């Protein structure tokens, strides 16, 4: 947002495989007057996009440079091996890294897994992208190990995948520049953390459209329930007890009876 009179907006970058649809839908329901712009960016370019001001926040893969970014871990993905449908490992429900010892395991340049030791046999060249590696798997050149979301993103009818045990995993986080946390970033944090619209930890809007002073203090003003006063007593009702305090509603004492 630029200028004090500018219309607020929220720009969200996300890396391939991450599906922000649910959070975007909730944003649009809660913030109909604040447009959200989505931009998919390569994994290696996400940090620069955020630091360059091209996005307010990003759904990125860890690790995140915590010296310049604030980040909230969201989830960790299952790692799978992508193979042709006639591959031997399709006979089992789960694959061990050792089961790939005789396979060529493709290692694309945009790989998001932090391997200490690559499984299987290396290819002669590294594919430029995960999408290129998937094409090579379909051609019978080798197999590919990726997070589950990337296997789904590059799904093909002639390929399948199986969970891979004891392999590195990739986590996803919401990140933003440490010195550039906006109100819109705070609102999106509330959404990804599952806060309700009335959560005391989120920003609350006053009827005039401004922020509630109570929200800044972390407090919530509550209106008395219907039929009750601010002190919590039933409005318009007098109580009576053995002490004689109060007057019963139908008490007619002190009124003369009319004789016929």
mmCIF file of N, CA and C in Angstrom, residues 36-81:
data_model
loop_
_atom_site.group_PDB
_atom_site.id
_atom_site.type_symbol
_atom_site.label_atom_id
_atom_site.label_comp_id
_atom_site.label_asym_id
_atom_site.label_seq_id
_atom_site.Cartn_x
_atom_site.Cartn_y
_atom_site.Cartn_z
ATOM 1 N N UNK A 36 -6.637 -9.568 -2.835
ATOM 2 C CA UNK A 36 -5.453 -10.403 -2.634
ATOM 3 C C UNK A 36 -4.920 -10.819 -4.002
ATOM 4 N N UNK A 37 -3.646 -10.555 -4.243
ATOM 5 C CA UNK A 37 -3.000 -10.910 -5.501
ATOM 6 C C UNK A 37 -2.059 -12.085 -5.282
ATOM 7 N N UNK A 38 -2.242 -13.156 -6.043
ATOM 8 C CA UNK A 38 -1.410 -14.354 -5.938
ATOM 9 C C UNK A 38 -0.386 -14.389 -7.067
ATOM 10 N N UNK A 39 0.858 -14.727 -6.725
ATOM 11 C CA UNK A 39 1.910 -14.869 -7.729
ATOM 12 C C UNK A 39 2.726 -16.111 -7.426
ATOM 13 N N UNK A 40 2.793 -17.052 -8.376
ATOM 14 C CA UNK A 40 3.652 -18.220 -8.191
ATOM 15 C C UNK A 40 5.074 -17.870 -8.609
ATOM 16 N N UNK A 41 6.024 -18.222 -7.758
ATOM 17 C CA UNK A 41 7.423 -17.892 -8.022
ATOM 18 C C UNK A 41 8.276 -19.139 -7.859
ATOM 19 N N UNK A 42 9.390 -19.238 -8.584
ATOM 20 C CA UNK A 42 10.294 -20.366 -8.379
ATOM 21 C C UNK A 42 10.853 -20.366 -6.955
ATOM 22 N N UNK A 43 11.165 -21.550 -6.453
ATOM 23 C CA UNK A 43 11.665 -21.669 -5.074
ATOM 24 C C UNK A 43 12.871 -20.769 -4.849
ATOM 25 N N UNK A 44 13.788 -20.754 -5.807
ATOM 26 C CA UNK A 44 15.028 -20.006 -5.622
ATOM 27 C C UNK A 44 14.826 -18.495 -5.715
ATOM 28 N N UNK A 45 13.674 -18.057 -6.230
ATOM 29 C CA UNK A 45 13.426 -16.619 -6.399
ATOM 30 C C UNK A 45 12.537 -16.037 -5.315
ATOM 31 N N UNK A 46 11.978 -16.882 -4.448
ATOM 32 C CA UNK A 46 10.996 -16.418 -3.468
ATOM 33 C C UNK A 46 11.582 -15.371 -2.523
ATOM 34 N N UNK A 47 12.777 -15.608 -2.002
ATOM 35 C CA UNK A 47 13.374 -14.673 -1.041
ATOM 36 C C UNK A 47 13.587 -13.305 -1.665
ATOM 37 N N UNK A 48 14.095 -13.268 -2.885
ATOM 38 C CA UNK A 48 14.354 -11.994 -3.537
ATOM 39 C C UNK A 48 13.073 -11.224 -3.821
ATOM 40 N N UNK A 49 11.999 -11.947 -4.161
ATOM 41 C CA UNK A 49 10.711 -11.293 -4.402
ATOM 42 C C UNK A 49 10.223 -10.590 -3.138
ATOM 43 N N UNK A 50 10.388 -11.248 -2.001
ATOM 44 C CA UNK A 50 9.942 -10.660 -0.738
ATOM 45 C C UNK A 50 10.811 -9.475 -0.333
ATOM 46 N N UNK A 51 12.125 -9.631 -0.455
ATOM 47 C CA UNK A 51 13.026 -8.545 -0.072
ATOM 48 C C UNK A 51 12.917 -7.363 -1.027
ATOM 49 N N UNK A 52 12.562 -7.635 -2.285
ATOM 50 C CA UNK A 52 12.437 -6.567 -3.273
ATOM 51 C C UNK A 52 11.111 -5.838 -3.206
ATOM 52 N N UNK A 53 10.209 -6.262 -2.314
ATOM 53 C CA UNK A 53 8.938 -5.584 -2.172
ATOM 54 C C UNK A 53 7.898 -5.976 -3.193
ATOM 55 N N UNK A 54 8.142 -7.059 -3.943
ATOM 56 C CA UNK A 54 7.165 -7.505 -4.937
ATOM 57 C C UNK A 54 6.017 -8.288 -4.318
ATOM 58 N N UNK A 55 6.165 -8.679 -3.059
ATOM 59 C CA UNK A 55 5.113 -9.397 -2.342
ATOM 60 C C UNK A 55 5.188 -9.011 -0.874
ATOM 61 N N UNK A 56 4.037 -9.017 -0.212
ATOM 62 C CA UNK A 56 3.999 -8.697 1.214
ATOM 63 C C UNK A 56 4.391 -9.892 2.073
ATOM 64 N N UNK A 57 4.069 -11.096 1.598
ATOM 65 C CA UNK A 57 4.395 -12.323 2.324
ATOM 66 C C UNK A 57 4.470 -13.453 1.307
ATOM 67 N N UNK A 58 5.019 -14.588 1.735
ATOM 68 C CA UNK A 58 5.160 -15.707 0.815
ATOM 69 C C UNK A 58 4.987 -17.045 1.513
ATOM 70 N N UNK A 59 4.406 -17.983 0.793
ATOM 71 C CA UNK A 59 4.353 -19.372 1.230
ATOM 72 C C UNK A 59 5.560 -20.048 0.601
ATOM 73 N N UNK A 60 6.578 -20.302 1.411
ATOM 74 C CA UNK A 60 7.882 -20.731 0.909
ATOM 75 C C UNK A 60 8.286 -22.049 1.545
ATOM 76 N N UNK A 61 9.315 -22.635 0.981
ATOM 77 C CA UNK A 61 9.877 -23.857 1.562
ATOM 78 C C UNK A 61 11.046 -23.497 2.467
ATOM 79 N N UNK A 62 11.145 -24.240 3.557
ATOM 80 C CA UNK A 62 12.237 -24.025 4.492
ATOM 81 C C UNK A 62 13.505 -24.683 3.944
ATOM 82 N N UNK A 63 14.671 -24.261 4.421
ATOM 83 C CA UNK A 63 14.891 -23.300 5.510
ATOM 84 C C UNK A 63 14.689 -21.853 5.062
ATOM 85 N N UNK A 64 14.373 -20.999 6.037
ATOM 86 C CA UNK A 64 14.171 -19.575 5.813
ATOM 87 C C UNK A 64 15.278 -18.820 6.533
ATOM 88 N N UNK A 65 15.849 -17.814 5.874
ATOM 89 C CA UNK A 65 16.904 -17.006 6.487
ATOM 90 C C UNK A 65 16.297 -16.134 7.580
ATOM 91 N N UNK A 66 16.437 -16.549 8.844
ATOM 92 C CA UNK A 66 15.790 -15.843 9.943
ATOM 93 C C UNK A 66 16.506 -14.547 10.316
ATOM 94 N N UNK A 67 17.607 -14.237 9.657
ATOM 95 C CA UNK A 67 18.254 -12.953 9.923
ATOM 96 C C UNK A 67 17.540 -11.808 9.210
ATOM 97 N N UNK A 68 16.767 -12.119 8.178
ATOM 98 C CA UNK A 68 16.049 -11.075 7.441
ATOM 99 C C UNK A 68 14.552 -11.337 7.343
ATOM 100 N N UNK A 69 14.112 -12.571 7.640
ATOM 101 C CA UNK A 69 12.694 -12.909 7.533
ATOM 102 C C UNK A 69 12.139 -13.368 8.871
ATOM 103 N N UNK A 70 10.877 -13.045 9.092
ATOM 104 C CA UNK A 70 10.093 -13.711 10.132
ATOM 105 C C UNK A 70 9.326 -14.826 9.437
ATOM 106 N N UNK A 71 9.088 -15.924 10.128
ATOM 107 C CA UNK A 71 8.439 -17.063 9.485
ATOM 108 C C UNK A 71 7.639 -17.869 10.493
ATOM 109 N N UNK A 72 6.545 -18.444 10.005
ATOM 110 C CA UNK A 72 5.705 -19.330 10.801
ATOM 111 C C UNK A 72 5.648 -20.682 10.095
ATOM 112 N N UNK A 73 6.208 -21.746 10.674
ATOM 113 C CA UNK A 73 6.103 -23.080 10.057
ATOM 114 C C UNK A 73 4.643 -23.501 9.957
ATOM 115 N N UNK A 74 4.264 -24.062 8.826
ATOM 116 C CA UNK A 74 2.874 -24.460 8.604
ATOM 117 C C UNK A 74 2.696 -25.974 8.607
ATOM 118 N N UNK A 75 3.464 -26.694 7.793
ATOM 119 C CA UNK A 75 3.328 -28.145 7.747
ATOM 120 C C UNK A 75 4.554 -28.760 7.078
ATOM 121 N N UNK A 76 4.726 -30.054 7.296
ATOM 122 C CA UNK A 76 5.809 -30.819 6.670
ATOM 123 C C UNK A 76 5.199 -31.859 5.748
ATOM 124 N N UNK A 77 5.736 -31.951 4.548
ATOM 125 C CA UNK A 77 5.167 -32.846 3.543
ATOM 126 C C UNK A 77 5.788 -34.241 3.573
ATOM 127 N N UNK A 78 4.996 -35.201 3.139
ATOM 128 C CA UNK A 78 5.501 -36.554 2.938
ATOM 129 C C UNK A 78 6.356 -36.586 1.675
ATOM 130 N N UNK A 79 7.427 -37.344 1.714
ATOM 131 C CA UNK A 79 8.303 -37.507 0.552
ATOM 132 C C UNK A 79 7.910 -38.778 -0.191
ATOM 133 N N UNK A 80 7.869 -38.693 -1.519
ATOM 134 C CA UNK A 80 7.468 -39.845 -2.343
ATOM 135 C C UNK A 80 8.460 -40.034 -3.485
ATOM 136 N N UNK A 81 8.440 -41.223 -4.065
ATOM 137 C CA UNK A 81 9.227 -41.498 -5.261
ATOM 138 C C UNK A 81 8.265 -41.644 -6.432
#
